[in-house]
């Protein structure tokens, strides 16, 4: 008889001799504990016990709850907003810049149609669009982000919320907008633009009309996309047609509103 057979016989003998003894059982929610697995604490006592450390405030489980709370607050704030257009653009655009005036006009024209205007709530293009919507007596929404040097929501926002997490904020931009107008901007603006275009391209959201204002600014980027990027097989022939590039604010507004009026 080899060692394996001996171990098998010992195991069978031990199983035959084993008689389950009644022992204490502990339930914590749906989880059952017996014997040495029974915890020495209990859930309610843990809740009421004084905390010796606040490290739990910075742990991932607590962070998940904060993220969940942001989604709940955002959905609750915007659920009854109605049709909306999101306007993206740089916070660095000065009030004297022609693009500031163009964004203010876009916000005004959209609000005139009874459509809400959603921006990132900051200065520059965002302020201009909120300003136009506010002047028109419309819904001027600002979705800000917690940043070290951020001044807070601009004074033309009449429905605002500040987020901790970029991805929650960007979800709100996309979920409640039926169209988008994108003015010149940097990394943040391009991040928002390409995320929206990716969601449309991959059919994660319904087709969303996108207008880019500023042909000199956006033209070279999309020439590169239609040229080397497409020729390398990184995008399809149809991808560059997902946006309308224009210098005409009226046309940009018409494109953005087409998703609502369709």
C-alpha positions as a LaTeX table, in Angstrom:
\begin{tabular}{lrrr}
\hline
Residue & $x$ (\AA) & $y$ (\AA) & $z$ (\AA) \\
\hline
Unk1 & 0.00 & 0.00 & 0.00 \\
Unk2 & 1.51 & 3.33 & $-1.01$ \\
Unk3 & 1.33 & 6.58 & 0.91 \\
Unk4 & $-1.62$ & 7.91 & $-1.08$ \\
Unk5 & $-3.74$ & 4.87 & $-0.26$ \\
Unk6 & $-2.86$ & 5.18 & 3.42 \\
Unk7 & $-3.87$ & 8.83 & 3.48 \\
Unk8 & $-7.16$ & 8.00 & 1.78 \\
Unk9 & $-7.93$ & 5.30 & 4.38 \\
Unk10 & $-7.08$ & 7.65 & 7.24 \\
Unk11 & $-9.32$ & 10.32 & 5.77 \\
Unk12 & $-12.24$ & 7.91 & 5.34 \\
Unk13 & $-11.80$ & 6.62 & 8.91 \\
Unk14 & $-11.73$ & 10.15 & 10.27 \\
Unk15 & $-14.89$ & 11.01 & 8.31 \\
Unk16 & $-16.68$ & 7.92 & 9.64 \\
Unk17 & $-15.72$ & 8.74 & 13.23 \\
Unk18 & $-16.63$ & 12.41 & 12.93 \\
Unk19 & $-19.92$ & 13.35 & 14.53 \\
Unk20 & $-21.02$ & 16.94 & 14.11 \\
Unk21 & $-21.40$ & 18.54 & 17.49 \\
Unk22 & $-23.91$ & 21.32 & 18.01 \\
Unk23 & $-22.01$ & 24.57 & 18.12 \\
Unk24 & $-22.67$ & 28.25 & 18.16 \\
Unk25 & $-23.72$ & 29.87 & 14.91 \\
Unk26 & $-23.35$ & 33.57 & 14.17 \\
Unk27 & $-25.02$ & 35.46 & 11.33 \\
Unk28 & $-23.78$ & 38.81 & 10.02 \\
Unk29 & $-26.28$ & 39.81 & 7.36 \\
Unk30 & $-26.31$ & 37.00 & 4.79 \\
Unk31 & $-22.97$ & 35.58 & 6.01 \\
Unk32 & $-22.86$ & 32.59 & 8.37 \\
Unk33 & $-19.99$ & 31.94 & 10.82 \\
Unk34 & $-19.31$ & 28.81 & 12.91 \\
Unk35 & $-16.64$ & 27.70 & 15.33 \\
Unk36 & $-13.31$ & 29.50 & 15.05 \\
Unk37 & $-14.70$ & 31.76 & 12.30 \\
Unk38 & $-17.13$ & 33.52 & 14.64 \\
Unk39 & $-16.00$ & 37.16 & 14.97 \\
Unk40 & $-15.41$ & 38.71 & 18.34 \\
Unk41 & $-17.13$ & 41.99 & 17.39 \\
Unk42 & $-20.54$ & 42.83 & 15.98 \\
Unk43 & $-21.74$ & 45.24 & 13.33 \\
Unk44 & $-23.82$ & 47.55 & 15.51 \\
Unk45 & $-21.14$ & 47.87 & 18.16 \\
Unk46 & $-18.65$ & 48.75 & 15.42 \\
Unk47 & $-20.99$ & 51.49 & 14.24 \\
Unk48 & $-21.23$ & 53.07 & 17.67 \\
Unk49 & $-17.64$ & 52.54 & 18.79 \\
Unk50 & $-15.46$ & 55.67 & 18.97 \\
Unk51 & $-12.86$ & 55.86 & 16.22 \\
Unk52 & $-9.24$ & 56.02 & 17.23 \\
Unk53 & $-8.17$ & 56.85 & 13.68 \\
Unk54 & $-9.74$ & 58.61 & 10.70 \\
Unk55 & $-7.81$ & 56.62 & 8.10 \\
Unk56 & $-11.09$ & 55.02 & 6.99 \\
Unk57 & $-12.11$ & 58.39 & 5.50 \\
Unk58 & $-9.42$ & 57.93 & 2.88 \\
Unk59 & $-9.94$ & 54.22 & 2.18 \\
Unk60 & $-11.35$ & 52.95 & $-1.11$ \\
Unk61 & $-14.69$ & 51.66 & 0.30 \\
Unk62 & $-15.50$ & 55.09 & 1.69 \\
Unk63 & $-14.35$ & 56.70 & $-1.56$ \\
Unk64 & $-16.78$ & 54.46 & $-3.48$ \\
Unk65 & $-19.62$ & 55.76 & $-1.32$ \\
Unk66 & $-18.63$ & 59.35 & $-2.09$ \\
Unk67 & $-18.63$ & 58.56 & $-5.81$ \\
Unk68 & $-22.05$ & 56.95 & $-5.48$ \\
Unk69 & $-23.32$ & 60.01 & $-3.61$ \\
Unk70 & $-22.10$ & 62.29 & $-6.40$ \\
Unk71 & $-23.99$ & 60.27 & $-8.99$ \\
Unk72 & $-27.15$ & 60.34 & $-6.86$ \\
Unk73 & $-26.89$ & 64.10 & $-6.30$ \\
Unk74 & $-26.19$ & 64.76 & $-9.97$ \\
Unk75 & $-29.05$ & 62.63 & $-11.22$ \\
Unk76 & $-31.38$ & 64.19 & $-8.68$ \\
Unk77 & $-30.40$ & 67.73 & $-9.63$ \\
Unk78 & $-30.69$ & 67.27 & $-13.40$ \\
Unk79 & $-33.38$ & 64.61 & $-13.88$ \\
Unk80 & $-36.12$ & 67.17 & $-14.52$ \\
Unk81 & $-33.97$ & 69.61 & $-16.49$ \\
Unk82 & $-35.55$ & 68.85 & $-19.85$ \\
Unk83 & $-33.78$ & 69.06 & $-23.21$ \\
Unk84 & $-30.28$ & 70.49 & $-23.00$ \\
Unk85 & $-27.18$ & 71.34 & $-25.02$ \\
Unk86 & $-23.70$ & 71.14 & $-23.52$ \\
Unk87 & $-21.17$ & 73.84 & $-24.39$ \\
Unk88 & $-17.47$ & 73.13 & $-23.86$ \\
Unk89 & $-14.56$ & 75.53 & $-24.15$ \\
Unk90 & $-11.55$ & 77.07 & $-22.47$ \\
Unk91 & $-11.65$ & 78.79 & $-19.09$ \\
Unk92 & $-8.81$ & 81.03 & $-20.32$ \\
Unk93 & $-10.78$ & 82.95 & $-22.94$ \\
Unk94 & $-10.95$ & 86.64 & $-21.97$ \\
Unk95 & $-14.22$ & 88.56 & $-22.03$ \\
Unk96 & $-12.97$ & 90.74 & $-24.89$ \\
Unk97 & $-12.20$ & 87.70 & $-27.07$ \\
Unk98 & $-14.51$ & 87.18 & $-30.09$ \\
Unk99 & $-15.02$ & 83.58 & $-28.97$ \\
Unk100 & $-16.42$ & 84.80 & $-25.66$ \\
Unk101 & $-19.03$ & 86.84 & $-27.53$ \\
Unk102 & $-19.76$ & 83.88 & $-29.81$ \\
Unk103 & $-20.31$ & 81.57 & $-26.84$ \\
Unk104 & $-22.57$ & 84.12 & $-25.15$ \\
Unk105 & $-24.64$ & 84.35 & $-28.33$ \\
Unk106 & $-24.84$ & 80.56 & $-28.56$ \\
Unk107 & $-26.07$ & 80.33 & $-24.98$ \\
Unk108 & $-28.66$ & 83.01 & $-25.64$ \\
Unk109 & $-29.95$ & 81.39 & $-28.85$ \\
Unk110 & $-30.24$ & 77.97 & $-27.23$ \\
Unk111 & $-32.08$ & 79.29 & $-24.16$ \\
Unk112 & $-34.44$ & 81.23 & $-26.44$ \\
Unk113 & $-35.63$ & 77.87 & $-27.76$ \\
Unk114 & $-36.52$ & 76.68 & $-24.26$ \\
Unk115 & $-33.46$ & 74.42 & $-24.12$ \\
Unk116 & $-31.14$ & 74.31 & $-21.11$ \\
Unk117 & $-27.47$ & 75.23 & $-21.47$ \\
Unk118 & $-24.96$ & 73.05 & $-19.60$ \\
Unk119 & $-21.34$ & 74.13 & $-19.09$ \\
Unk120 & $-18.49$ & 73.34 & $-16.74$ \\
Unk121 & $-19.54$ & 76.36 & $-14.71$ \\
Unk122 & $-16.17$ & 78.12 & $-14.79$ \\
Unk123 & $-14.90$ & 81.33 & $-16.41$ \\
Unk124 & $-14.13$ & 81.98 & $-20.08$ \\
Unk125 & $-16.28$ & 80.15 & $-22.61$ \\
Unk126 & $-18.29$ & 78.55 & $-19.83$ \\
Unk127 & $-19.14$ & 81.88 & $-18.26$ \\
Unk128 & $-20.05$ & 83.33 & $-21.65$ \\
Unk129 & $-22.49$ & 80.52 & $-22.47$ \\
Unk130 & $-24.06$ & 80.66 & $-19.01$ \\
Unk131 & $-24.30$ & 84.43 & $-19.34$ \\
Unk132 & $-26.17$ & 84.23 & $-22.62$ \\
Unk133 & $-28.59$ & 81.64 & $-21.27$ \\
Unk134 & $-29.19$ & 83.68 & $-18.12$ \\
Unk135 & $-29.84$ & 86.89 & $-20.08$ \\
Unk136 & $-32.39$ & 84.99 & $-22.18$ \\
Unk137 & $-34.15$ & 83.90 & $-18.99$ \\
Unk138 & $-33.34$ & 80.25 & $-19.58$ \\
Unk139 & $-31.89$ & 77.36 & $-17.59$ \\
Unk140 & $-28.18$ & 78.06 & $-17.10$ \\
Unk141 & $-26.48$ & 74.99 & $-15.65$ \\
Unk142 & $-22.92$ & 74.88 & $-14.33$ \\
Unk143 & $-21.23$ & 71.60 & $-13.40$ \\
Unk144 & $-18.01$ & 72.59 & $-11.68$ \\
Unk145 & $-15.05$ & 70.54 & $-10.55$ \\
Unk146 & $-13.05$ & 70.72 & $-7.34$ \\
Unk147 & $-9.61$ & 72.05 & $-8.34$ \\
Unk148 & $-6.84$ & 73.66 & $-6.28$ \\
Unk149 & $-7.08$ & 77.06 & $-7.99$ \\
Unk150 & $-10.69$ & 76.97 & $-9.18$ \\
Unk151 & $-12.71$ & 80.09 & $-8.36$ \\
Unk152 & $-16.02$ & 78.27 & $-8.16$ \\
Unk153 & $-19.13$ & 78.56 & $-10.31$ \\
Unk154 & $-19.56$ & 81.72 & $-12.32$ \\
Unk155 & $-22.27$ & 84.21 & $-11.36$ \\
Unk156 & $-24.48$ & 83.41 & $-14.36$ \\
Unk157 & $-25.25$ & 79.83 & $-13.27$ \\
Unk158 & $-28.79$ & 79.41 & $-11.93$ \\
Unk159 & $-28.51$ & 75.66 & $-11.36$ \\
Unk160 & $-25.12$ & 74.51 & $-10.24$ \\
Unk161 & $-23.22$ & 71.64 & $-8.68$ \\
Unk162 & $-19.54$ & 71.07 & $-7.92$ \\
Unk163 & $-18.06$ & 67.59 & $-8.33$ \\
Unk164 & $-15.02$ & 65.89 & $-6.86$ \\
Unk165 & $-14.55$ & 63.43 & $-9.70$ \\
Unk166 & $-14.07$ & 64.25 & $-13.39$ \\
Unk167 & $-15.71$ & 61.03 & $-14.60$ \\
Unk168 & $-18.91$ & 61.69 & $-12.62$ \\
Unk169 & $-19.06$ & 65.24 & $-13.96$ \\
Unk170 & $-18.52$ & 64.07 & $-17.55$ \\
Unk171 & $-21.32$ & 61.54 & $-17.15$ \\
Unk172 & $-23.67$ & 64.42 & $-16.31$ \\
Unk173 & $-22.49$ & 66.40 & $-19.35$ \\
Unk174 & $-23.37$ & 63.52 & $-21.65$ \\
Unk175 & $-26.43$ & 62.02 & $-19.98$ \\
Unk176 & $-28.60$ & 65.14 & $-20.13$ \\
Unk177 & $-27.40$ & 66.74 & $-23.39$ \\
Unk178 & $-28.92$ & 66.06 & $-26.78$ \\
Unk179 & $-26.28$ & 68.09 & $-28.61$ \\
Unk180 & $-22.93$ & 69.80 & $-28.03$ \\
Unk181 & $-21.09$ & 72.92 & $-29.13$ \\
Unk182 & $-17.34$ & 72.95 & $-28.62$ \\
Unk183 & $-15.35$ & 76.18 & $-28.66$ \\
Unk184 & $-11.53$ & 76.37 & $-28.65$ \\
Unk185 & $-9.94$ & 74.90 & $-25.55$ \\
Unk186 & $-7.04$ & 72.91 & $-24.18$ \\
Unk187 & $-6.61$ & 69.48 & $-22.63$ \\
Unk188 & $-9.86$ & 69.62 & $-20.64$ \\
Unk189 & $-11.94$ & 70.65 & $-23.64$ \\
Unk190 & $-10.31$ & 68.06 & $-25.88$ \\
Unk191 & $-10.76$ & 65.38 & $-23.25$ \\
Unk192 & $-14.48$ & 66.16 & $-23.07$ \\
Unk193 & $-14.79$ & 66.30 & $-26.86$ \\
Unk194 & $-13.01$ & 63.00 & $-27.54$ \\
Unk195 & $-14.85$ & 61.22 & $-24.75$ \\
Unk196 & $-18.17$ & 62.31 & $-26.25$ \\
Unk197 & $-17.07$ & 61.29 & $-29.77$ \\
Unk198 & $-15.85$ & 57.93 & $-28.46$ \\
Unk199 & $-19.19$ & 57.25 & $-26.78$ \\
Unk200 & $-21.02$ & 58.10 & $-30.01$ \\
Unk201 & $-18.62$ & 56.06 & $-32.15$ \\
Unk202 & $-18.98$ & 52.98 & $-29.94$ \\
Unk203 & $-22.77$ & 53.39 & $-29.68$ \\
Unk204 & $-22.68$ & 53.86 & $-25.92$ \\
Unk205 & $-24.94$ & 56.88 & $-26.37$ \\
Unk206 & $-27.43$ & 57.87 & $-29.02$ \\
Unk207 & $-26.05$ & 59.82 & $-31.95$ \\
Unk208 & $-25.28$ & 63.29 & $-30.64$ \\
Unk209 & $-24.79$ & 66.21 & $-33.05$ \\
Unk210 & $-21.53$ & 68.04 & $-32.34$ \\
Unk211 & $-20.57$ & 71.47 & $-33.68$ \\
Unk212 & $-17.04$ & 72.84 & $-33.37$ \\
Unk213 & $-16.75$ & 76.62 & $-33.55$ \\
Unk214 & $-13.50$ & 77.95 & $-35.05$ \\
Unk215 & $-12.36$ & 76.48 & $-38.35$ \\
Unk216 & $-8.79$ & 77.77 & $-38.02$ \\
Unk217 & $-8.49$ & 76.24 & $-34.57$ \\
Unk218 & $-10.15$ & 72.87 & $-35.16$ \\
Unk219 & $-9.45$ & 72.42 & $-38.89$ \\
Unk220 & $-5.83$ & 71.23 & $-38.60$ \\
Unk221 & $-6.74$ & 68.69 & $-35.92$ \\
Unk222 & $-9.42$ & 67.10 & $-38.06$ \\
Unk223 & $-7.25$ & 67.25 & $-41.16$ \\
Unk224 & $-4.72$ & 65.19 & $-39.21$ \\
Unk225 & $-7.47$ & 62.78 & $-38.11$ \\
Unk226 & $-8.78$ & 62.46 & $-41.67$ \\
Unk227 & $-5.22$ & 62.10 & $-42.99$ \\
Unk228 & $-2.53$ & 60.17 & $-41.10$ \\
Unk229 & $-4.87$ & 58.74 & $-38.46$ \\
Unk230 & $-7.42$ & 57.43 & $-40.95$ \\
Unk231 & $-4.74$ & 56.33 & $-43.44$ \\
Unk232 & $-3.10$ & 54.30 & $-40.68$ \\
Unk233 & $-6.40$ & 52.50 & $-40.15$ \\
Unk234 & $-6.92$ & 53.91 & $-36.67$ \\
Unk235 & $-10.36$ & 55.33 & $-37.50$ \\
Unk236 & $-12.90$ & 54.58 & $-40.20$ \\
Unk237 & $-13.77$ & 56.77 & $-43.17$ \\
Unk238 & $-16.96$ & 57.88 & $-41.43$ \\
Unk239 & $-15.40$ & 59.14 & $-38.20$ \\
Unk240 & $-14.40$ & 62.64 & $-39.38$ \\
Unk241 & $-18.03$ & 63.30 & $-40.39$ \\
Unk242 & $-19.19$ & 63.00 & $-36.79$ \\
Unk243 & $-18.67$ & 66.73 & $-36.27$ \\
Unk244 & $-19.52$ & 69.97 & $-38.04$ \\
Unk245 & $-16.77$ & 72.60 & $-38.05$ \\
Unk246 & $-18.05$ & 76.14 & $-38.54$ \\
Unk247 & $-17.36$ & 79.80 & $-37.83$ \\
Unk248 & $-21.07$ & 80.61 & $-37.81$ \\
Unk249 & $-22.67$ & 80.57 & $-34.36$ \\
Unk250 & $-26.15$ & 80.30 & $-35.85$ \\
Unk251 & $-25.12$ & 77.17 & $-37.74$ \\
Unk252 & $-23.49$ & 75.68 & $-34.63$ \\
Unk253 & $-26.69$ & 76.23 & $-32.64$ \\
Unk254 & $-28.77$ & 74.72 & $-35.42$ \\
Unk255 & $-26.55$ & 71.61 & $-35.48$ \\
Unk256 & $-26.68$ & 71.19 & $-31.68$ \\
Unk257 & $-30.46$ & 71.64 & $-31.56$ \\
Unk258 & $-31.02$ & 69.14 & $-34.37$ \\
Unk259 & $-30.69$ & 66.32 & $-31.84$ \\
Unk260 & $-33.67$ & 67.73 & $-29.95$ \\
Unk261 & $-35.82$ & 68.73 & $-32.89$ \\
Unk262 & $-35.32$ & 65.44 & $-34.75$ \\
\hline
\end{tabular}
